Every structure is written in structure tokens, then in C-alpha cells.
Short mmCIF file of C-alpha atoms and ligand atoms in Angstrom, two decimals:
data_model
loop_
_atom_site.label_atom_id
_atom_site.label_comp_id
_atom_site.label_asym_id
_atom_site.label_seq_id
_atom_site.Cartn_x
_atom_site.Cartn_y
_atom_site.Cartn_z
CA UNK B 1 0.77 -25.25 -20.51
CA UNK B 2 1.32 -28.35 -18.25
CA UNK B 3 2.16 -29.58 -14.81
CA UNK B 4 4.22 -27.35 -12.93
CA UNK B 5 3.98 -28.15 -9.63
CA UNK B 6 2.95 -31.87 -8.08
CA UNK B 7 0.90 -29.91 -4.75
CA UNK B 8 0.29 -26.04 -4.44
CA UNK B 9 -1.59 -24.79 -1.48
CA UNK B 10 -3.51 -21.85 -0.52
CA UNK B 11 -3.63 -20.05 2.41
CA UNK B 12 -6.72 -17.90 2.67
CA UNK B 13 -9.49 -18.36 0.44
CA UNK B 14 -10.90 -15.08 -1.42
CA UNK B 15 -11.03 -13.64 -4.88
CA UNK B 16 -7.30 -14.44 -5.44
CA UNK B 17 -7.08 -17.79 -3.65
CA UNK B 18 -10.31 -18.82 -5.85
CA UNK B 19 -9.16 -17.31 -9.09
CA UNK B 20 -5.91 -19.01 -8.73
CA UNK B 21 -7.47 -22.65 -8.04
CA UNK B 22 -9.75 -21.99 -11.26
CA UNK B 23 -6.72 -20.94 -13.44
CA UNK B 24 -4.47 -23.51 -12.06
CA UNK B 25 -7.45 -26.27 -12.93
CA UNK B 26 -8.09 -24.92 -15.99
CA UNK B 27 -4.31 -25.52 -17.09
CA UNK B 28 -3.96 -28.77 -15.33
CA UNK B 29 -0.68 -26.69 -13.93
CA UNK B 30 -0.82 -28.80 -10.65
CA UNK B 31 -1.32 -32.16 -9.28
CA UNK B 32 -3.23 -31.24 -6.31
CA UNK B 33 -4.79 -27.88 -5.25
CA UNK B 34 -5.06 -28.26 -1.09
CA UNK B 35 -6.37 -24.88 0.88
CA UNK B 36 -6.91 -23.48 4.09
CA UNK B 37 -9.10 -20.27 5.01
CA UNK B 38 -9.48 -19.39 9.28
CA UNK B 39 -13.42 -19.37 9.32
CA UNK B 40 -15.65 -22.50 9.36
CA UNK B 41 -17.68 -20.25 6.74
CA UNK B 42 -15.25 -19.90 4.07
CA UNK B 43 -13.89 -23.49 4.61
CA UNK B 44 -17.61 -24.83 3.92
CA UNK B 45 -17.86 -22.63 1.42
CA UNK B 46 -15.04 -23.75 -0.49
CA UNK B 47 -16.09 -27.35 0.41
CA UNK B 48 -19.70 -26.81 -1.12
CA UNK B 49 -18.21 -25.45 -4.61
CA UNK B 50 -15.59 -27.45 -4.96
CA UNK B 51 -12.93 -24.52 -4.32
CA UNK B 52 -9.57 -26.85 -3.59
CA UNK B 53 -9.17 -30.60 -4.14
CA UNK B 54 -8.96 -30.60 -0.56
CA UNK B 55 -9.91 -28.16 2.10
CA UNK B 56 -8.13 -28.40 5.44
CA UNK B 57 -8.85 -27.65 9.08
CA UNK B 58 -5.32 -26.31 9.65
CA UNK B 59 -2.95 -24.48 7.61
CA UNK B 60 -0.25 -26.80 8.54
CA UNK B 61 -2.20 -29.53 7.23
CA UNK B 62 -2.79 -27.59 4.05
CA UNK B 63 1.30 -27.10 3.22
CA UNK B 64 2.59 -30.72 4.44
CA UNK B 65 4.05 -32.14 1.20
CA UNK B 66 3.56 -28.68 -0.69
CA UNK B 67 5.85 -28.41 -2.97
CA UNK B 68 4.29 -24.30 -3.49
CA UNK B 69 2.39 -22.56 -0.59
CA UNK B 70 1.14 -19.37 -1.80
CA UNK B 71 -0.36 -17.09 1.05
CA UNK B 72 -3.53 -15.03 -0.05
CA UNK B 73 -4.42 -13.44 2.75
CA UNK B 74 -4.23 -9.13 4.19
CA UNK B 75 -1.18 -8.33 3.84
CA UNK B 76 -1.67 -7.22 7.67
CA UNK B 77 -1.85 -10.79 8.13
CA UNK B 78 0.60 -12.19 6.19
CA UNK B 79 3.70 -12.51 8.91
CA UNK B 80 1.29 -14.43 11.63
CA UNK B 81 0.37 -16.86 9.15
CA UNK B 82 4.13 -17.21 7.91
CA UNK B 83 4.65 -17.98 11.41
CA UNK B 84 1.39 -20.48 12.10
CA UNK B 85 2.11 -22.72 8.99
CA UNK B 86 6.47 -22.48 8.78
CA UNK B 87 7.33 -25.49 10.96
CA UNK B 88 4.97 -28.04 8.42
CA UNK B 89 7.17 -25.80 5.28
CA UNK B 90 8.50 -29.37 3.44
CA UNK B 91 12.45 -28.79 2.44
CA UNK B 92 12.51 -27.42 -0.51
CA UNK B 93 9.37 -25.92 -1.31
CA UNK B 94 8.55 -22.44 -2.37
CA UNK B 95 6.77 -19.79 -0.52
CA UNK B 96 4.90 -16.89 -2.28
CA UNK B 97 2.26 -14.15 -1.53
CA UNK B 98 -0.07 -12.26 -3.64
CA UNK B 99 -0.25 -9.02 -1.28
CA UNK B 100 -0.56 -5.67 -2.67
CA UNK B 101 2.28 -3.98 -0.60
CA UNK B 102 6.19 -5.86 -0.96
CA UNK B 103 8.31 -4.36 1.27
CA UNK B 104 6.13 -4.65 4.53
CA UNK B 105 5.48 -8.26 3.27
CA UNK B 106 8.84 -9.17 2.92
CA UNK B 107 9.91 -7.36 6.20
CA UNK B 108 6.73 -9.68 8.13
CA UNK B 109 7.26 -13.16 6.27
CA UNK B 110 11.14 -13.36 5.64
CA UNK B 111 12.43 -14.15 8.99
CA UNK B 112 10.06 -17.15 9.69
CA UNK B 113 11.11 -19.08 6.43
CA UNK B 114 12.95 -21.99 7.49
CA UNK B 115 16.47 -22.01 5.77
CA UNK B 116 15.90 -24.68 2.41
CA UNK B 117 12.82 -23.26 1.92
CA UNK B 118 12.27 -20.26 -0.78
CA UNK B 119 10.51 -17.49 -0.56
CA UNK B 120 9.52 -15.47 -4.09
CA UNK B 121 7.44 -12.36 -3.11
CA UNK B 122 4.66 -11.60 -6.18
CA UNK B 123 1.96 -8.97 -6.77
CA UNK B 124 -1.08 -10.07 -9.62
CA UNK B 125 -2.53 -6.86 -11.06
CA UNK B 126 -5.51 -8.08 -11.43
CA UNK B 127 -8.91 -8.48 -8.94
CA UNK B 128 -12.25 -6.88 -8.58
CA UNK B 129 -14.00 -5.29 -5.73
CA UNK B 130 -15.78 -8.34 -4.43
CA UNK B 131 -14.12 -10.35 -2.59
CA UNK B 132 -14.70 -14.03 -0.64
CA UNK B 133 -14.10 -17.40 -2.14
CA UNK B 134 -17.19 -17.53 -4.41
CA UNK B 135 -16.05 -14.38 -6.11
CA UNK B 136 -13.09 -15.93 -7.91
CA UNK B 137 -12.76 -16.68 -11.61
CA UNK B 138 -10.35 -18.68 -14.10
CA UNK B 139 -9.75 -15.52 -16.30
CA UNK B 140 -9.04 -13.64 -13.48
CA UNK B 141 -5.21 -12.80 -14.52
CA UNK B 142 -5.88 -13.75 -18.62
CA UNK B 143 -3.14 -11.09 -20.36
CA UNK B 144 -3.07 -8.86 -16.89
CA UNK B 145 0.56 -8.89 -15.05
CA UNK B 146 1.96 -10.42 -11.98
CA UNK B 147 4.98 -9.17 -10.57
CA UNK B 148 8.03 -11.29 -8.95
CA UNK B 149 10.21 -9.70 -6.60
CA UNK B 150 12.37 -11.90 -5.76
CA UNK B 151 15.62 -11.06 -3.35
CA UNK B 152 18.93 -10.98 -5.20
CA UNK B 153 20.10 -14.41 -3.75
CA UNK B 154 16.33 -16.30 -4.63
CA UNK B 155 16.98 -19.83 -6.43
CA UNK B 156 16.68 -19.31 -10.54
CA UNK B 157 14.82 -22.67 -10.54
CA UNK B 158 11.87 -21.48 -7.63
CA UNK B 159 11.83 -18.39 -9.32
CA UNK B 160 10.97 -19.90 -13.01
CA UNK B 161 9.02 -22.43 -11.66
CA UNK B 162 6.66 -19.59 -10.11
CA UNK B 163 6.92 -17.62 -13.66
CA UNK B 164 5.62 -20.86 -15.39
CA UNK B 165 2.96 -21.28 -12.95
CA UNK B 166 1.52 -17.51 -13.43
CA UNK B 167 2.28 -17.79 -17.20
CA UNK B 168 -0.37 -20.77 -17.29
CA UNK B 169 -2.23 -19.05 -15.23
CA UNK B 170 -2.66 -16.33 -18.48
CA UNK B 171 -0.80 -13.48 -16.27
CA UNK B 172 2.43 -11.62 -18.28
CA UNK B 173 5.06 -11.92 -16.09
CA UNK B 174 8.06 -9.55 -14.44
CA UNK B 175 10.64 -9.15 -12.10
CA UNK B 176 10.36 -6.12 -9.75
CA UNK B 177 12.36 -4.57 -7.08
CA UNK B 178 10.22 -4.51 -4.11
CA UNK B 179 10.11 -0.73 -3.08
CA UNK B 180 10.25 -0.10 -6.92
CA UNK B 181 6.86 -1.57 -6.65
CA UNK B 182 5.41 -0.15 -3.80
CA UNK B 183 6.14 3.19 -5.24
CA UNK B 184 4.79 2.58 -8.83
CA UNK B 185 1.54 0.69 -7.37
CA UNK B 186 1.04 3.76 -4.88
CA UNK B 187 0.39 6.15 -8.04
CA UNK B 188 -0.59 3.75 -9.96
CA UNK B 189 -2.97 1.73 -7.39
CA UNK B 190 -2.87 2.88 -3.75
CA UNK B 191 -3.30 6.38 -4.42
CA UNK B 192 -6.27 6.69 -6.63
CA UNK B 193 -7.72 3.94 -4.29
CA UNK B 194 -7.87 6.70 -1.81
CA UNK B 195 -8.71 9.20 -3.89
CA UNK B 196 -12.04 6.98 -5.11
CA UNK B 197 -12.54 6.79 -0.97
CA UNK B 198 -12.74 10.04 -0.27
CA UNK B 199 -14.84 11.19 -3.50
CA UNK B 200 -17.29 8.69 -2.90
CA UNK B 201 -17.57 9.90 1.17
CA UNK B 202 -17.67 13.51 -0.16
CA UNK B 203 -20.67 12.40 -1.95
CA UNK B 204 -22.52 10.72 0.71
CA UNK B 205 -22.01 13.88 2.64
CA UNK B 206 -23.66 15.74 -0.43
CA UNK B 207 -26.27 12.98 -0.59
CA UNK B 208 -27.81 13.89 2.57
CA UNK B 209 -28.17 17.61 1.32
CA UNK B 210 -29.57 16.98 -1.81
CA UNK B 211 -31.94 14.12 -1.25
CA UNK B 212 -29.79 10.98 -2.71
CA UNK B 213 -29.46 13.14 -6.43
CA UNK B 214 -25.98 12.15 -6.29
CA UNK B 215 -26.79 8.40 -6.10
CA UNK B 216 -30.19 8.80 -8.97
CA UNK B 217 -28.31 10.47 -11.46
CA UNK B 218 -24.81 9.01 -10.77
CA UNK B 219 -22.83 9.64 -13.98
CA UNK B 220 -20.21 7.36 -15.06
CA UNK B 221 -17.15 9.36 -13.65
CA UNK B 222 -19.10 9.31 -10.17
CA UNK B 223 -19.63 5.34 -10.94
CA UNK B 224 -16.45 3.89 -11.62
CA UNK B 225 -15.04 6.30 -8.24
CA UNK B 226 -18.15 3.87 -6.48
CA UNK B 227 -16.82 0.58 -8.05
CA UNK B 228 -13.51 1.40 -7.20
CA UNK B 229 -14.64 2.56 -3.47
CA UNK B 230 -16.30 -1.08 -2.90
CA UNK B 231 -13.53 -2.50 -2.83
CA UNK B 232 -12.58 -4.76 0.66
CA UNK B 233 -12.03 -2.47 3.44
CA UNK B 234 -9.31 -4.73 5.41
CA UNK B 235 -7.76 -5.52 2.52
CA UNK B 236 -6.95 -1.81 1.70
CA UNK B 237 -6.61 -0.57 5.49
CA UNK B 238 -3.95 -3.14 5.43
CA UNK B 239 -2.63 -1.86 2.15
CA UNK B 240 -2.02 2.12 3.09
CA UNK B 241 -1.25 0.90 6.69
CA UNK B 242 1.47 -0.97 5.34
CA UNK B 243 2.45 1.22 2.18
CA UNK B 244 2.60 4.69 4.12
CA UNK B 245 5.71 6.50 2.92
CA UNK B 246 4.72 5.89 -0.67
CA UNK B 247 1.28 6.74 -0.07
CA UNK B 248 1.66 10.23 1.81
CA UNK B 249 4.92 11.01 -0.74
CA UNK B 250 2.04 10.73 -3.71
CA UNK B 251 -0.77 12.11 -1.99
CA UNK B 252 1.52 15.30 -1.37
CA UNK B 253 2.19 15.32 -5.02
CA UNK B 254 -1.88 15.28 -5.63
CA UNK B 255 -2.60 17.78 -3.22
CA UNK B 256 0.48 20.36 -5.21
CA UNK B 257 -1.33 19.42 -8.29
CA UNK B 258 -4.59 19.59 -6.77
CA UNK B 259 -3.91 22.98 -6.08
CA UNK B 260 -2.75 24.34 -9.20
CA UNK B 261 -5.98 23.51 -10.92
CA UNK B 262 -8.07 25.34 -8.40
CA UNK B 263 -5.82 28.37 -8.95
CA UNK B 264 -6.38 27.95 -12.75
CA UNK B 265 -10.41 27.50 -12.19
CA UNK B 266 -10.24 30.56 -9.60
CA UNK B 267 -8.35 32.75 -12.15
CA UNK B 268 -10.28 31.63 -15.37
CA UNK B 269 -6.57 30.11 -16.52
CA UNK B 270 -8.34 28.42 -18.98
CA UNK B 271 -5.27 27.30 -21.01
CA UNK B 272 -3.73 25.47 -17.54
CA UNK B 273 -6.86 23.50 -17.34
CA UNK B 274 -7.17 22.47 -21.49
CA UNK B 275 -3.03 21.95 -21.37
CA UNK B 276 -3.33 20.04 -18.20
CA UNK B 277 -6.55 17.58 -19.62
CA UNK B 278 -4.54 16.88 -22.52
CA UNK B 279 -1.73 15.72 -21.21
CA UNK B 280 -3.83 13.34 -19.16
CA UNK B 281 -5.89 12.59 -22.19
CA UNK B 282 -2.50 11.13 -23.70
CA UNK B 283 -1.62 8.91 -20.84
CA UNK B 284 -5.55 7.36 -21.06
CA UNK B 285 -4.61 6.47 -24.73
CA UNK B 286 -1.14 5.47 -23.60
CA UNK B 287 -2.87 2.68 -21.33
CA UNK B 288 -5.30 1.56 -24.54
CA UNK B 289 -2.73 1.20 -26.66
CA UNK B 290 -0.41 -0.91 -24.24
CA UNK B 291 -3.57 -3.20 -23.65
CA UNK B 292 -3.73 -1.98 -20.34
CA UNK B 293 -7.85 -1.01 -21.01
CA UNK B 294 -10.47 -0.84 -23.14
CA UNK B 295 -11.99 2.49 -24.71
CA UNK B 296 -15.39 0.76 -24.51
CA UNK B 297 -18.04 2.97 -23.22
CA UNK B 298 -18.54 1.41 -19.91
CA UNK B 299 -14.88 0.89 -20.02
CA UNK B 300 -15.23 -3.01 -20.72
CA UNK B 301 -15.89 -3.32 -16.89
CA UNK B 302 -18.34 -6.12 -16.26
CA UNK B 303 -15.26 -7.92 -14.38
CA UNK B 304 -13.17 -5.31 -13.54
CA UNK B 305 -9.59 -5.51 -13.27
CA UNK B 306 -7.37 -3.46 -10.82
CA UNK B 307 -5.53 -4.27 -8.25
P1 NAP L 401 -10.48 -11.76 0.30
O1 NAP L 401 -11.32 -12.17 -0.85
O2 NAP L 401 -11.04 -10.80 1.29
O3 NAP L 401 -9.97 -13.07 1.09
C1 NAP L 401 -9.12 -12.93 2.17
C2 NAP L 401 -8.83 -14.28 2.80
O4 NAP L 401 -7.89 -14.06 3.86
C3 NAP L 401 -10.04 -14.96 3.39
O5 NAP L 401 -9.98 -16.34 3.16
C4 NAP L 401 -9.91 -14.68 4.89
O6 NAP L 401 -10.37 -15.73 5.70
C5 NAP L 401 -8.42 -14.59 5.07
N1 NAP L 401 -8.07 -13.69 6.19
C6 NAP L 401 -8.53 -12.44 6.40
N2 NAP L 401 -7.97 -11.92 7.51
C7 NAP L 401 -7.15 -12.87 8.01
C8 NAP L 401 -6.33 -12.95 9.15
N3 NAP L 401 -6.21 -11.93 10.01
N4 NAP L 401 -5.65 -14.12 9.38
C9 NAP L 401 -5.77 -15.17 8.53
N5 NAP L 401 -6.54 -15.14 7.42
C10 NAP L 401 -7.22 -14.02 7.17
O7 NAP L 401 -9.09 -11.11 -0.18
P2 NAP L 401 -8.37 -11.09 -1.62
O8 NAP L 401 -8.97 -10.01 -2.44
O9 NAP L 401 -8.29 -12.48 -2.15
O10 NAP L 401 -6.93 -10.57 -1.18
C11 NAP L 401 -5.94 -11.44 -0.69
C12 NAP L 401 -4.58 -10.80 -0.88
O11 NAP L 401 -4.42 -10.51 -2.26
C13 NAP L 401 -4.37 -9.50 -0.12
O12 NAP L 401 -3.08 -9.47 0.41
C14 NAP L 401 -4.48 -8.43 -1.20
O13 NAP L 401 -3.65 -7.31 -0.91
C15 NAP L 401 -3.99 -9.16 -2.43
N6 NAP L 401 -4.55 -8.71 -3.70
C16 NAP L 401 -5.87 -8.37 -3.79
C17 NAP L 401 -6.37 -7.90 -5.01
C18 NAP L 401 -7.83 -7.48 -5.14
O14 NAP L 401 -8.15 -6.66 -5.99
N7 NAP L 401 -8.72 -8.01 -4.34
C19 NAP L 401 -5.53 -7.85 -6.13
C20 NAP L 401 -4.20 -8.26 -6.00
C21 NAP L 401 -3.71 -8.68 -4.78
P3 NAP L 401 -11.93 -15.90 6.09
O15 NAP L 401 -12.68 -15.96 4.80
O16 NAP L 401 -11.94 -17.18 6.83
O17 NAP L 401 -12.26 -14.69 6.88
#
């Protein structure tokens, strides 16, 4: 893969921000890599590892002369920084976003993009639970997807270029509608997020009865809820905050089904239950078999890869 772009920048500089300057290096897929992150901290951070060709004081300075500016920050954030860094937008360039949630993104950045300027919502399904611009990595998005959602009227060209840039970043690319995606990545995603939240707090509240057992002989469903329950606490307040209806209209459907097993355990229904964990075993193998996962025993997760 080649040049795609002569200047991208970023705006906010954590594990996406970092993993994109690494992939983008790695393929030579830009000219110049400029960034911006609010905090002295993170912008001497970036400075010290070399995160950015350039690191900037301003986030207008970071998108003068950009030809793609590419905001990676909360997606609680996302319209005040659309605002902050529009008026230095060059004619002509492209504006993107890696935030979990679409709709609420599109609703916060859309009205301060300048008319000539094009704006291509996406979604990489791909991170870990760490977070901060030393926590990025070039393989970050290798064979994992990133999803364009695009409004009808979007320019082909902007929205290709973007494609070719995520392709050579080693993401598998598609076009999404944007509440199509919030709902899929709120079952798929937001939901079991919350799910991991509250097993993991049900635990600590166990913890303190039993003496930290839970925690010395944490098994490896217990584990991966932990992993998963790491995982930034702004960046997912941000995400349910801004990804309600979804959320609540699959957490209802949990609860229902939540339900039904306890009947079955309460009445001994053992055929609900073995019926119930098949079906579930199938999707699991469903997800293997699409390359989704691995069946390793630790579930190939030394860099984990959700969303
Ligand atoms: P991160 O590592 O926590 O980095 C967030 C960056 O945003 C930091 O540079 C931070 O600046 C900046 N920031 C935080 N609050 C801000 C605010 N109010 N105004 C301006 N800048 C602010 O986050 P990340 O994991 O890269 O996530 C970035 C985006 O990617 C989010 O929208 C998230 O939904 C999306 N995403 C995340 C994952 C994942 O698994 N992590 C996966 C896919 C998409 P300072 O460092 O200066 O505080």
C-alpha cells in the first residue's frame, strides 16, 4: 500500500490516535502525521516517543493544510472539538472520527463542518482496555474491521480515499448505516460492556465477604469479564450516555432472557438450559470460523481486540 494522503492529523492522542500513527508509518500511507492531544502530559508524551511527525500546541495548528483530520477523542467530546478546530478545516479536506457511538457523533460534529469540507463518520473494531498514547500499536486493526458510515450525499472520492487509508492500515473495510451500527455494536459491544461492569462490581461486593477468593482463584470466565471491565471509564460513560435507546432496548432483551434461565435453574428445566448453551455454543464457533476469534485457550488475548 502507498501514499494516500499528503498530511493526516490527529486530534486526541490515545490507543487509537497512536495505533493509527504506527499503522499509517508502517505503510508509508501519508506524507506527514501532525497531532494534537489537550494535556501538556500527553503532548510530551507523544513528543518523547516519537508519536506524530509533529506534535502541536493547538488543534488548529494540527489541521492547517490537512488534507485528513481524524478526531480520536470521547465521543462526549467529539462536537466541542469539531467546533475548536473547524475554522483552520483547509477546503477540501476530509473529516473523520473513530467514536464508538454514530448517530450522537454525527448529530454533535455535522453542523460545524464548513460547507467544502467532508465529513465520513467511521467506527475501527478493534482496541484494548488500556488506553493513553503509549498504549498504541501498528497491528492494532491487522484483519479486524472499520466501519464507514458515510451520509447518502458524502463525496465517492473522500469516501475511497478513507477506505484506502484503513485498508493500509490492515483493517477490512464496510459501509454502515449509522443507527444500523449503533444497534448491532450495542449487542454486539455496548451491551456485554455493561454486562462485564456489573459482574465484575457484583464480585467486588462478594470479595469483601469472602476474603478476596473471588480475586485468588479467578477463573477464566471471571477474567476475561475483568479485562473487559478495565476498559476506560470516560470513554464508555460517553459511549452508553450517548448510545441509550439501543442500550436499554438490549438490556431489556437480557433481562427477558435473563429470566427464563433462572426459571429453568429454579424448576430443574434442565433441557432449557442444555438447548439454550448450545445454541450459544454455535454462535462461539460461528465467530471462529468467520475469523472473528481464536479458540486458543486463553482466547489468543495477549492484545486483545474489542471495541
Ligand atoms: P484514550 O486512549 O483514552 O485517548 C483519548 C484522547 O482524547 C486523549 O488524547 C485525551 O486527551 C483526549 N480527550 C479526552 N477527553 C477529552 C475532551 N473532553 N476534550 C478533548 N480531548 C479529550 O481513548 P481511545 O481509546 O483512543 O478512544 C478514542 C475514541 O476512539 C473514542 O471515541 C472511543 O469511543 C473510540 N474507540 C475506542 C476503542 C477502544 O477500545 N479503546 C475502540 C474503537 C473506538 P489527554 O490525553 O490530553 O487527556
Amino acid at each position: 500500500m502507498s501514499q494516500v494522503y499528503d498530511r493526516v492529523a490527529l486530534i486526541g492522542l490515545g490507543l487509537i490516535a497512536s495505533s493509527m500513527f504506527w499503522a499509517i508509518k508502517r505503510a508509508g500511507l501519508a506524507v506527514e502525521v501532525t497531532g494534537y492531544a489537550r494535556s501538556q502530559e500527553t503532548r510530551d508524551t507523544a513528543r518523547r516517543i516519537g508519536l506524530c511527525d509533529r506534535v502541536c500546541d493547538s488543534a488548529r495548528e494540527a489541521v492547517e493544510g490537512a488534507d485528513l483530520v481524524v478526531l480520536c477523542v470521547p465521543v462526549g467530546a467529539m462536537g466541542q472539538v469539531a467546533a475548536d478546530l473547524a475554522p483552520a478545516l483547509k477546503p477540501g479536506a476530509t473529516v473523520s472520527d473513530v467514536g464508538s457511538v454514530k448517530r450522537a457523533v454525527i448529530d454533535a460534529v455535522a453542523p460545524h463542518i464548513p460547507s467544502g469540507v467532508h465529513f465520513i463518520p467511521a467506527h475501527p473494531l478493534a482496541g484494548t482496555e488500556h488506553s493513553g498514547p503509549e498504549s498504541g500499536f501498528e497491528s492494532l486493526f491487522d484483519n479486524r474491521w472499520c466501519l464507514l458510515v458515510p451520509d447518502n450525499g458524502a463525496d465517492e472520492q473522500a469516501i475511497v480515499a478513507l477506505q484506502q487509508l484503513w485498508q493500509g492500515m490492515g483493517a477490512k473495510v464496510e459501509r454502515m448505516d449509522p443507527d444500523h451500527h449503533d444497534l448491532v455494536l450495542s449487542v454486539t459491544s455496548h451491551a456485554p460492556h455493561l454486562i462485564a461492569y456489573t459482574m465484575v462490581g457484583v464480585a467486588d461486593d462478594l470479595s469483601r465477604v469472602t476474603d478476596s477468593e473471588v480475586i485468588q482463584y479467578s477463573a477464566a470466565g471471571f477474567r476475561d469479564f475483568t479485562r473487559i471491565a478495565a476498559s476506560d471509564p470516560t470513554m464508555w460513560r460517553d459511549v452508553f450516555l450517548a448510545n441509550k435507546d439501543a442500550t436499554l432496548e438490549i438490556l431489556g432483551r437480557f433481562t427477558e432472557e435473563l429470566f427464563a434461565l433462572q426459571r429453568a435453574i429454579r424448576r430443574g428445566d434442565g433441557t432449557h438450559l442444555h438447548d439454550y448453551f448450545t445454541r450459544t455454543r454455535q454462535i462461539r464457533r460461528g465467530i471462529i470460523e468467520a475469523g472473528q476469534d481464536t479458540d486458543a485457550p486463553d482466547f489468543g488475548r495477549g492484545q486483545a481486540a474489542k471495541d
